[in-house]
PDB file of C-alpha atoms in Angstrom:
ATOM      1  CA  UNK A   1     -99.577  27.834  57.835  1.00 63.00           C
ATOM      2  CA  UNK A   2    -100.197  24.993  55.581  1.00 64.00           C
ATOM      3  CA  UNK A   3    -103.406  24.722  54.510  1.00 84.00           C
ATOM      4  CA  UNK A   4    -103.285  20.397  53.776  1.00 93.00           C
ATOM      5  CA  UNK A   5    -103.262  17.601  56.695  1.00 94.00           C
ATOM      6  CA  UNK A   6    -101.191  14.950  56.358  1.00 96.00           C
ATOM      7  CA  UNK A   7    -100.360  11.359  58.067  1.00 97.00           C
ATOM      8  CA  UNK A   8     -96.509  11.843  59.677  1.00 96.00           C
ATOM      9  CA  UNK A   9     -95.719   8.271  58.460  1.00 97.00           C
ATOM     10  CA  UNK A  10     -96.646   5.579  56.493  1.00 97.00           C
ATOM     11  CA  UNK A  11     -94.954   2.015  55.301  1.00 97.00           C
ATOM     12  CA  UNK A  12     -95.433   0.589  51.862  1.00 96.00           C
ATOM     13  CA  UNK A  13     -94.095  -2.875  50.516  1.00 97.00           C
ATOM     14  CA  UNK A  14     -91.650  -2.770  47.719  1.00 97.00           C
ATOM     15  CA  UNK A  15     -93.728  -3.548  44.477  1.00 96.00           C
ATOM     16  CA  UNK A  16     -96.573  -2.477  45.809  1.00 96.00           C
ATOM     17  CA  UNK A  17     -98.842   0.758  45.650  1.00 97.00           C
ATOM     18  CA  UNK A  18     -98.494   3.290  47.815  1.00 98.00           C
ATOM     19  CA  UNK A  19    -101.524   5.816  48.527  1.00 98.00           C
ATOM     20  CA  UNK A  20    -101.001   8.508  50.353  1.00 98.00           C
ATOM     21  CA  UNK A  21    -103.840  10.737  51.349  1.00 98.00           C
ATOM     22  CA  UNK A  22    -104.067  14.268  51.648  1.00 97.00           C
ATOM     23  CA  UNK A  23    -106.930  17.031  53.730  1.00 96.00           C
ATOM     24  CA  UNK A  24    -107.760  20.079  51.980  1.00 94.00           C
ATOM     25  CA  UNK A  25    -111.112  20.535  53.646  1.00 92.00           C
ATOM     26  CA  UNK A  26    -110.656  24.535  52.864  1.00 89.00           C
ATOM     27  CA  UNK A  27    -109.232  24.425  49.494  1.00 89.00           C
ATOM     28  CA  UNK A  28    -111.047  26.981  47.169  1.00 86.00           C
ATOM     29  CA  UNK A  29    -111.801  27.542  43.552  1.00 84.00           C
ATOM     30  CA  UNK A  30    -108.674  28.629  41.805  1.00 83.00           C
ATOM     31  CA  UNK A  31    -106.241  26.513  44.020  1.00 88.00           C
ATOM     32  CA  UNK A  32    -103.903  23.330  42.212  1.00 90.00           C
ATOM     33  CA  UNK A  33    -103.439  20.901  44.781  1.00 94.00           C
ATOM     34  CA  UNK A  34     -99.178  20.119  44.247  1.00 94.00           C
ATOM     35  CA  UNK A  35     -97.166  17.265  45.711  1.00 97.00           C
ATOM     36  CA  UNK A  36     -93.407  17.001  45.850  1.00 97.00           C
ATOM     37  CA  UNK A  37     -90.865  14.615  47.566  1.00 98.00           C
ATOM     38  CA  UNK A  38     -87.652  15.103  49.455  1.00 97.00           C
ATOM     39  CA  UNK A  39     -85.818  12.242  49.520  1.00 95.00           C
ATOM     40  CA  UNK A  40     -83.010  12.448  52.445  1.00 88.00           C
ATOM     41  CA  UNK A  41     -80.410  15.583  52.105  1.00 84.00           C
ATOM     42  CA  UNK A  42     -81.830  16.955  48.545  1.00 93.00           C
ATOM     43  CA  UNK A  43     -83.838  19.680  47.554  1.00 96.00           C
ATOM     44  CA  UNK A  44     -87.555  18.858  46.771  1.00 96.00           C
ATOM     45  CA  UNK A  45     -88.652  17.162  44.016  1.00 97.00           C
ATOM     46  CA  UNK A  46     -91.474  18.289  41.646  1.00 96.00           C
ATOM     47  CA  UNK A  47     -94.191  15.178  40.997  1.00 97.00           C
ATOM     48  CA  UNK A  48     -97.633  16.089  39.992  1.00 96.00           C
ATOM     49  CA  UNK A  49     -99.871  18.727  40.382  1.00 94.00           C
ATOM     50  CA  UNK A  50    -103.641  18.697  39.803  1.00 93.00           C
ATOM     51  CA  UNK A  51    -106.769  20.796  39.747  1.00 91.00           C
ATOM     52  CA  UNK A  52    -109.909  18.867  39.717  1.00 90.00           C
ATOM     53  CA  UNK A  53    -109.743  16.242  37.351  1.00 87.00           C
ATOM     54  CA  UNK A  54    -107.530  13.489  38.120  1.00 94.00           C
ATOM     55  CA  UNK A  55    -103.923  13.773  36.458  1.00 96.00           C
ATOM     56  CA  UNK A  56    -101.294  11.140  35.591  1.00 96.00           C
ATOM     57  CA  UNK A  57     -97.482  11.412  34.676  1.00 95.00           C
ATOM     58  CA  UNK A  58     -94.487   9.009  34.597  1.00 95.00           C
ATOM     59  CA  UNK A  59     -94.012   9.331  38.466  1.00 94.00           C
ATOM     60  CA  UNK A  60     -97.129   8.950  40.002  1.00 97.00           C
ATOM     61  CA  UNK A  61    -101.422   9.444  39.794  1.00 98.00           C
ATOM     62  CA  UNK A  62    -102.587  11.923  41.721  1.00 98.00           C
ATOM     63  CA  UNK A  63    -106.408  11.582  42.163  1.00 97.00           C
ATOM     64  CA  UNK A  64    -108.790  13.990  44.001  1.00 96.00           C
ATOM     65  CA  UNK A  65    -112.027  13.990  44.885  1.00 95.00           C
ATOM     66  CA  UNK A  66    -115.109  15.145  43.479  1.00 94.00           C
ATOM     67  CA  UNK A  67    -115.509  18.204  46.735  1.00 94.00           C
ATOM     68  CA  UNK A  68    -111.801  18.547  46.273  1.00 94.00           C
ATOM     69  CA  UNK A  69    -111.384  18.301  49.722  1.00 94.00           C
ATOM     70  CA  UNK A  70    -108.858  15.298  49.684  1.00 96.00           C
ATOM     71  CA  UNK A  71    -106.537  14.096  47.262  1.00 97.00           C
ATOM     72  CA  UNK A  72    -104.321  10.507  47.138  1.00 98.00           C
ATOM     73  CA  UNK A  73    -101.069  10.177  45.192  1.00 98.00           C
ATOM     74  CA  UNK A  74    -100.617   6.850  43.767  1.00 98.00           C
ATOM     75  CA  UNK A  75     -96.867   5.348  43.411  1.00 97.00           C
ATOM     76  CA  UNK A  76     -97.955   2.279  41.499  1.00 96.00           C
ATOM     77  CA  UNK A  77     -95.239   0.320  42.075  1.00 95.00           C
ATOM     78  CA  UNK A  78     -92.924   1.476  45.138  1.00 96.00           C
ATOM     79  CA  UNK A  79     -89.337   0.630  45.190  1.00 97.00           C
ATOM     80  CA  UNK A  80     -87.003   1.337  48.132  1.00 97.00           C
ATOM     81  CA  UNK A  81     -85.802   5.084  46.282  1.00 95.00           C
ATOM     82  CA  UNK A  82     -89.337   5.984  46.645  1.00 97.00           C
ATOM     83  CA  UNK A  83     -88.582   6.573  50.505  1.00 97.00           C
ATOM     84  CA  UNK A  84     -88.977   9.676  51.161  1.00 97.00           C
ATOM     85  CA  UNK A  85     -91.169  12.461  52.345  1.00 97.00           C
ATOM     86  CA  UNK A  86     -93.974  13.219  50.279  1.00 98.00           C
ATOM     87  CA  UNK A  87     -95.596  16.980  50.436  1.00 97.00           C
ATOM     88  CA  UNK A  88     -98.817  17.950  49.416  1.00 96.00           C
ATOM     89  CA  UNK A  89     -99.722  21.462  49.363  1.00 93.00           C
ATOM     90  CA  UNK A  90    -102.409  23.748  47.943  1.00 90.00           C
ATOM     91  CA  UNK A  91    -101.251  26.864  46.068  1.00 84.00           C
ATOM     92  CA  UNK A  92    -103.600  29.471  44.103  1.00 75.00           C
ATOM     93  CA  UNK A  93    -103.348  30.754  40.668  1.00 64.00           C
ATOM     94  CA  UNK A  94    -105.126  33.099  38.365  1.00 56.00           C
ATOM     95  CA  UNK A  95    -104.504  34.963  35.357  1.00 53.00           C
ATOM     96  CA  UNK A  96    -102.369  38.128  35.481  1.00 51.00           C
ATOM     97  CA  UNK A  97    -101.504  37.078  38.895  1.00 51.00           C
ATOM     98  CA  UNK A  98     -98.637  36.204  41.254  1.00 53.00           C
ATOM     99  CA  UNK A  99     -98.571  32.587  42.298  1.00 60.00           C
ATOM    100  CA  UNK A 100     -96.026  33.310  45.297  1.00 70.00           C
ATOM    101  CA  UNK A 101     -94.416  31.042  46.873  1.00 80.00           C
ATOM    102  CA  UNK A 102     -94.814  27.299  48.481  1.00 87.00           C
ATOM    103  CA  UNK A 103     -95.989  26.769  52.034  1.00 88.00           C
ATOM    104  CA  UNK A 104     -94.836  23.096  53.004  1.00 91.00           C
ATOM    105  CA  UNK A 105     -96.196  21.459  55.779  1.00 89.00           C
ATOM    106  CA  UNK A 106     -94.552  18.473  57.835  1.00 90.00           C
ATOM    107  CA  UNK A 107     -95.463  16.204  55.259  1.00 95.00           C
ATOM    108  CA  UNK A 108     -95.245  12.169  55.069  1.00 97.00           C
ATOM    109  CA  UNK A 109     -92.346  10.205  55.720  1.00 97.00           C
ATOM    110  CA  UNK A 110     -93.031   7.403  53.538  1.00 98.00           C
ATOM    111  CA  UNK A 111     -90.991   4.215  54.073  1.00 98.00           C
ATOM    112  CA  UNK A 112     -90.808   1.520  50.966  1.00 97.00           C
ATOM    113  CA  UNK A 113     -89.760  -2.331  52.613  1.00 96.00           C
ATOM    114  CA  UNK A 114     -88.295  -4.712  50.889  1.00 95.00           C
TER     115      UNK A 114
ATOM    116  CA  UNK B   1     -80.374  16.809  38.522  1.00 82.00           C
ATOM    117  CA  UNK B   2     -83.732  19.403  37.990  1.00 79.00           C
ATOM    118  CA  UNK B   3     -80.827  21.821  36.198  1.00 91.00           C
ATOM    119  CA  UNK B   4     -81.037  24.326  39.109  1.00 96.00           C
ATOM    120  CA  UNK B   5     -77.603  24.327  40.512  1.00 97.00           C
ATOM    121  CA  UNK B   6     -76.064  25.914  44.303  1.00 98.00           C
ATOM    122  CA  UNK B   7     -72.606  26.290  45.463  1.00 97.00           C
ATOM    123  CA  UNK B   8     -71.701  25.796  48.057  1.00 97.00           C
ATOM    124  CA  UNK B   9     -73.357  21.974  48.750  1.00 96.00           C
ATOM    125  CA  UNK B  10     -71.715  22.853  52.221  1.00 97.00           C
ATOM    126  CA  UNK B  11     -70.738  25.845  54.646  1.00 98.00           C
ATOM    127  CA  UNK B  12     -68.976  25.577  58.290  1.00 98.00           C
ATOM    128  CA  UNK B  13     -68.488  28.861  59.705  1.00 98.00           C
ATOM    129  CA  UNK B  14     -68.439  30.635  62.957  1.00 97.00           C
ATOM    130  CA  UNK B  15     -71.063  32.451  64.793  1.00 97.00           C
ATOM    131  CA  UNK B  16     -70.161  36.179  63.459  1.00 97.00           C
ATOM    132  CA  UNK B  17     -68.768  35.410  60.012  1.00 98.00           C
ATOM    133  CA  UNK B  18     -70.629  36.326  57.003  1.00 98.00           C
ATOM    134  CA  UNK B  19     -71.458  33.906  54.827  1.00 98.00           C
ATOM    135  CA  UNK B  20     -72.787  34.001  50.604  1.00 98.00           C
ATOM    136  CA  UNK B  21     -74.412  31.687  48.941  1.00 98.00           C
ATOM    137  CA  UNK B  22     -75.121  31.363  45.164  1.00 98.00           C
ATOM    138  CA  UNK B  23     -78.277  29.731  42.596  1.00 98.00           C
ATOM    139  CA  UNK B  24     -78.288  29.386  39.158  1.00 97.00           C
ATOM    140  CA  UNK B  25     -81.651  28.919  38.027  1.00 96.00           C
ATOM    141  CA  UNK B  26     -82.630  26.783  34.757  1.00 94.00           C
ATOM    142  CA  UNK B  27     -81.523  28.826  31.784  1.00 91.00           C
ATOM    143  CA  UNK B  28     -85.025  31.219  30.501  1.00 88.00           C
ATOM    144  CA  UNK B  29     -86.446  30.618  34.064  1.00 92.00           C
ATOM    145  CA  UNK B  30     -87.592  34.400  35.446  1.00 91.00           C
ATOM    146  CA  UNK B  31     -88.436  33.905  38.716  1.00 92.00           C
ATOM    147  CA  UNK B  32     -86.039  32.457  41.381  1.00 94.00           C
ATOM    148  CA  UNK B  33     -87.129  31.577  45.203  1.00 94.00           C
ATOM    149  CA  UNK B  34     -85.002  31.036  48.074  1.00 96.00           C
ATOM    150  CA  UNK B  35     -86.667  28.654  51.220  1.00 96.00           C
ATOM    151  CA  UNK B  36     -84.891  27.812  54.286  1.00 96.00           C
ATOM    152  CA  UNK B  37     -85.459  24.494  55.888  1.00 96.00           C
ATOM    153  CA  UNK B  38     -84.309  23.679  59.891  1.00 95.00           C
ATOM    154  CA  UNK B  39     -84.592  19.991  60.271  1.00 91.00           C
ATOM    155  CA  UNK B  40     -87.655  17.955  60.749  1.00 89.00           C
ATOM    156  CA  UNK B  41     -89.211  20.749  58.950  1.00 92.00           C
ATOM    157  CA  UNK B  42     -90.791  21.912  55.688  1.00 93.00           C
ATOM    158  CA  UNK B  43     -88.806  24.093  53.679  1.00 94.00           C
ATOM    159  CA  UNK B  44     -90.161  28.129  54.683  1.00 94.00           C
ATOM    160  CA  UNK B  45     -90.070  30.859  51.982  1.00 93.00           C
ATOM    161  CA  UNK B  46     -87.304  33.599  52.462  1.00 94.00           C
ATOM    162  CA  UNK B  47     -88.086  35.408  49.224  1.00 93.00           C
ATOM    163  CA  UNK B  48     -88.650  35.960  45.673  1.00 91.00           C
ATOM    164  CA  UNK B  49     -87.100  37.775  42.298  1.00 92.00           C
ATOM    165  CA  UNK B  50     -88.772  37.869  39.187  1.00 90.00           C
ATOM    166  CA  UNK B  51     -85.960  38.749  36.777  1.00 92.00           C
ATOM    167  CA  UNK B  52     -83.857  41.140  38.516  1.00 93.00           C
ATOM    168  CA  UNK B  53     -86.563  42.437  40.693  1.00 92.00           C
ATOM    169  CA  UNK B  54     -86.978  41.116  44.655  1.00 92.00           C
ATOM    170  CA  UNK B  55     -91.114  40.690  44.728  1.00 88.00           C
ATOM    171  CA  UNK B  56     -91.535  39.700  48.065  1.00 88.00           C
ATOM    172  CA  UNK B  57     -89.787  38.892  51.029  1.00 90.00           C
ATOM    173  CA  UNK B  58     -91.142  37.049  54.175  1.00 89.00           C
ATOM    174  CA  UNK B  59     -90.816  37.851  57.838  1.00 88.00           C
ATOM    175  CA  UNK B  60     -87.981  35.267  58.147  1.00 84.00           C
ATOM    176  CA  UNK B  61     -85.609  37.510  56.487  1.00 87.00           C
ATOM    177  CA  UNK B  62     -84.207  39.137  59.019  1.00 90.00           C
ATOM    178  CA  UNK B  63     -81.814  42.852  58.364  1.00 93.00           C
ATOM    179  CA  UNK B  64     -78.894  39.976  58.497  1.00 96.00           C
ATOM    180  CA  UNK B  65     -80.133  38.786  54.949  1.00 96.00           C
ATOM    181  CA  UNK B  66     -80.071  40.447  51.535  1.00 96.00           C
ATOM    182  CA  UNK B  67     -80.443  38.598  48.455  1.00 97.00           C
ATOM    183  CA  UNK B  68     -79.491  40.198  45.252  1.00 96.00           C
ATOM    184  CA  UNK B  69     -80.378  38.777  41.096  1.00 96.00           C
ATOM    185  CA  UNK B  70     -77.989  41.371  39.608  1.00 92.00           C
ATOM    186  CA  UNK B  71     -78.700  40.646  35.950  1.00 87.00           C
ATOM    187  CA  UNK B  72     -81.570  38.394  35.883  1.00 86.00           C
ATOM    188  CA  UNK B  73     -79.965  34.906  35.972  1.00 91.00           C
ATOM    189  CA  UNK B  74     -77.958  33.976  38.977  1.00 96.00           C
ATOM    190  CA  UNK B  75     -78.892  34.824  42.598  1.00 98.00           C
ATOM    191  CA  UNK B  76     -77.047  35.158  45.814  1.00 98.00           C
ATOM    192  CA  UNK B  77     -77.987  35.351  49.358  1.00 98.00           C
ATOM    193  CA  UNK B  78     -75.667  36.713  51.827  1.00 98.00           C
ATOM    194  CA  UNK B  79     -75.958  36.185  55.734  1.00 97.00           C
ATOM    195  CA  UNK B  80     -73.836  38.598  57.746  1.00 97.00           C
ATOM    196  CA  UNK B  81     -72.625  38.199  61.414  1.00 97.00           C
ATOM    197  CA  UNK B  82     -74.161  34.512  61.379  1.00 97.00           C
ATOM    198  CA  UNK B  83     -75.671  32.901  64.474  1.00 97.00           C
ATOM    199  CA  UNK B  84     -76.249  29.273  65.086  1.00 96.00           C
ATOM    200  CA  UNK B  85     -79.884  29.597  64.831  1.00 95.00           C
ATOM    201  CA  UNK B  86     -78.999  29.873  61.156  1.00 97.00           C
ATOM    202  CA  UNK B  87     -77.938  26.874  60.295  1.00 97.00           C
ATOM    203  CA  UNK B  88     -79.990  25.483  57.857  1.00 97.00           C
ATOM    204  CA  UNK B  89     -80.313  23.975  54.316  1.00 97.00           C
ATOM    205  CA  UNK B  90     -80.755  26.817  51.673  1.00 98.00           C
ATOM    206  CA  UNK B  91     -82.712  26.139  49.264  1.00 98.00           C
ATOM    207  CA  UNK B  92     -83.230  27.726  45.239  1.00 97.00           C
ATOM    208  CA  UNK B  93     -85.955  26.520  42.919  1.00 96.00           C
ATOM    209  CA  UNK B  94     -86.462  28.379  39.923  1.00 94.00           C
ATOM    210  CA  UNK B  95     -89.531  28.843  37.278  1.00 91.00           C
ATOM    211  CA  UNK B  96     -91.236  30.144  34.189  1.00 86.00           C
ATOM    212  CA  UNK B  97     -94.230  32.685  34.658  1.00 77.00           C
ATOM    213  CA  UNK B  98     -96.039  31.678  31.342  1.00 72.00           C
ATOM    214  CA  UNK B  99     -99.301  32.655  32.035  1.00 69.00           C
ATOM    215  CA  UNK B 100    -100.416  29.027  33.976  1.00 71.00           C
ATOM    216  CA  UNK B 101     -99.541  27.661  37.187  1.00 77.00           C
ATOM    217  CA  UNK B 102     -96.304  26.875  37.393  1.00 83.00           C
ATOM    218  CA  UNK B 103     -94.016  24.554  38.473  1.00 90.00           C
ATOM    219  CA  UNK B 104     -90.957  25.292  40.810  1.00 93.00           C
ATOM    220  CA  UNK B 105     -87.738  23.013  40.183  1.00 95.00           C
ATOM    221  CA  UNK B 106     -85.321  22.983  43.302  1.00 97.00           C
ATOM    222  CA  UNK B 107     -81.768  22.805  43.569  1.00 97.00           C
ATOM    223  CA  UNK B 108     -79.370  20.288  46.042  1.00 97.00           C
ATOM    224  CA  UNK B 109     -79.526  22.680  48.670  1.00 97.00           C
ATOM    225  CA  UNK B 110     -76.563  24.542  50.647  1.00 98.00           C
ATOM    226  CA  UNK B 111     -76.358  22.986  53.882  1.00 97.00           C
ATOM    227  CA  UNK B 112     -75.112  25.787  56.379  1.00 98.00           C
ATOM    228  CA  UNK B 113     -73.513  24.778  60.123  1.00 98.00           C
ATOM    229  CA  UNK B 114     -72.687  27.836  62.207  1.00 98.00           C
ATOM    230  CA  UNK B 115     -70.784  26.768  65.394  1.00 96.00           C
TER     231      UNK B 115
END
């Protein structure tokens, strides 16, 4: 099961930030908090991933909190191809190890207005 | 376009046919995972190569599917005597085991309708 809690839906207006907020009340020490998209009919897309400090890329800010028991992804500036449904999902790693596979949730269907 | 490519984008069969379905990964990428994903759903891990090797396979892979990475690079996952609880989209994402987490980059998907 996924381990991360997630709103089903959210709306955002176009130009605007979206947040979207993320439970990971049981994450522990070695596990990277991920997020991907899937925008309607295609295969996931990769956006951030973060451990405990807060990251930033081209796509998005993805800050977590201090306990690392939630996380928000920023879109800082939504436009109607950010709609889509956002994942976020906690995955372990360690050295020498296997970091196995993804375990997706429902996610959040995230709908940018014009 | 993550560079992971799958062919077919789309499969109609009938219940009883066997069906194959092929990745190719981004070029220097050793490990290769295939997810299926029923709609209104997450995408669910089927299983895993790194290079040629199948690591790990989950429950949902029933006797019906095998999934082979002959030489390392491509992949292929091949459904015989299809029912219609298998229709699905397939999905590939491939990555590099460098020694830090990694980062899995998915392919279009193979959207399979058994009828």
């Amino acid at each position: 099961d996924a381990k991360t809690t997630q709103p089903t839906s959210m709306d955002c207006a176009e130009g605007r930030a979206a947040n979207l907020p993320c439970n990971h009340s049981t994450i522990s020490g070695n596990e990277y908090v991920y997020w991907y998209r899937q925008i309607h009919s295609q295969g996931p897309q990769y956006i951030i991933h973060g451990l405990k400090n807060n990251e930033t890329n081209e796509m998005a800010s993805l800050i977590i909190t201090e306990d690392r028991k939630s996380s928000t992804l920023i879109l800082p500036h939504a436009t109607l191809r950010d709609t889509a449904v956002y994942y976020c999902i906690v995955r372990g790693w360690s050295y020498g190890g296997s970091q196995g596979n993804l375990i997706f949730g429902k996610g959040t269907k995230l709908s940018v207005k014009p | 376009d993550t560079g992971v490519s799958q062919n077919p984008r789309h499969k109609i069969t009938k219940r009883g046919q066997n069906v194959t379905f092929r990745c190719d990964p981004i070029s220097e990428h050793n490990r290769l995972y295939w997810y299926r994903q029923t709609l209104g759903q997450g995408p669910e891990f089927l299983t895993y190569f790194q290079n040629e090797a199948q690591l790990e396979k989950s429950r949902l892979l029933s006797d019906r599917f095998s999934a082979e990475r002959p030489k390392g690079s491509f992949s292929t996952l091949e459904i015989q005597r299809t029912e219609q609880g298998d229709s699905a989209m397939y999905l590939c994402a491939s990555t590099v085991s460098s020694g830090g987490p990694d980062t899995q980059y998915f392919g279009p998907g193979t959207r399979l309708t058994v009828l």
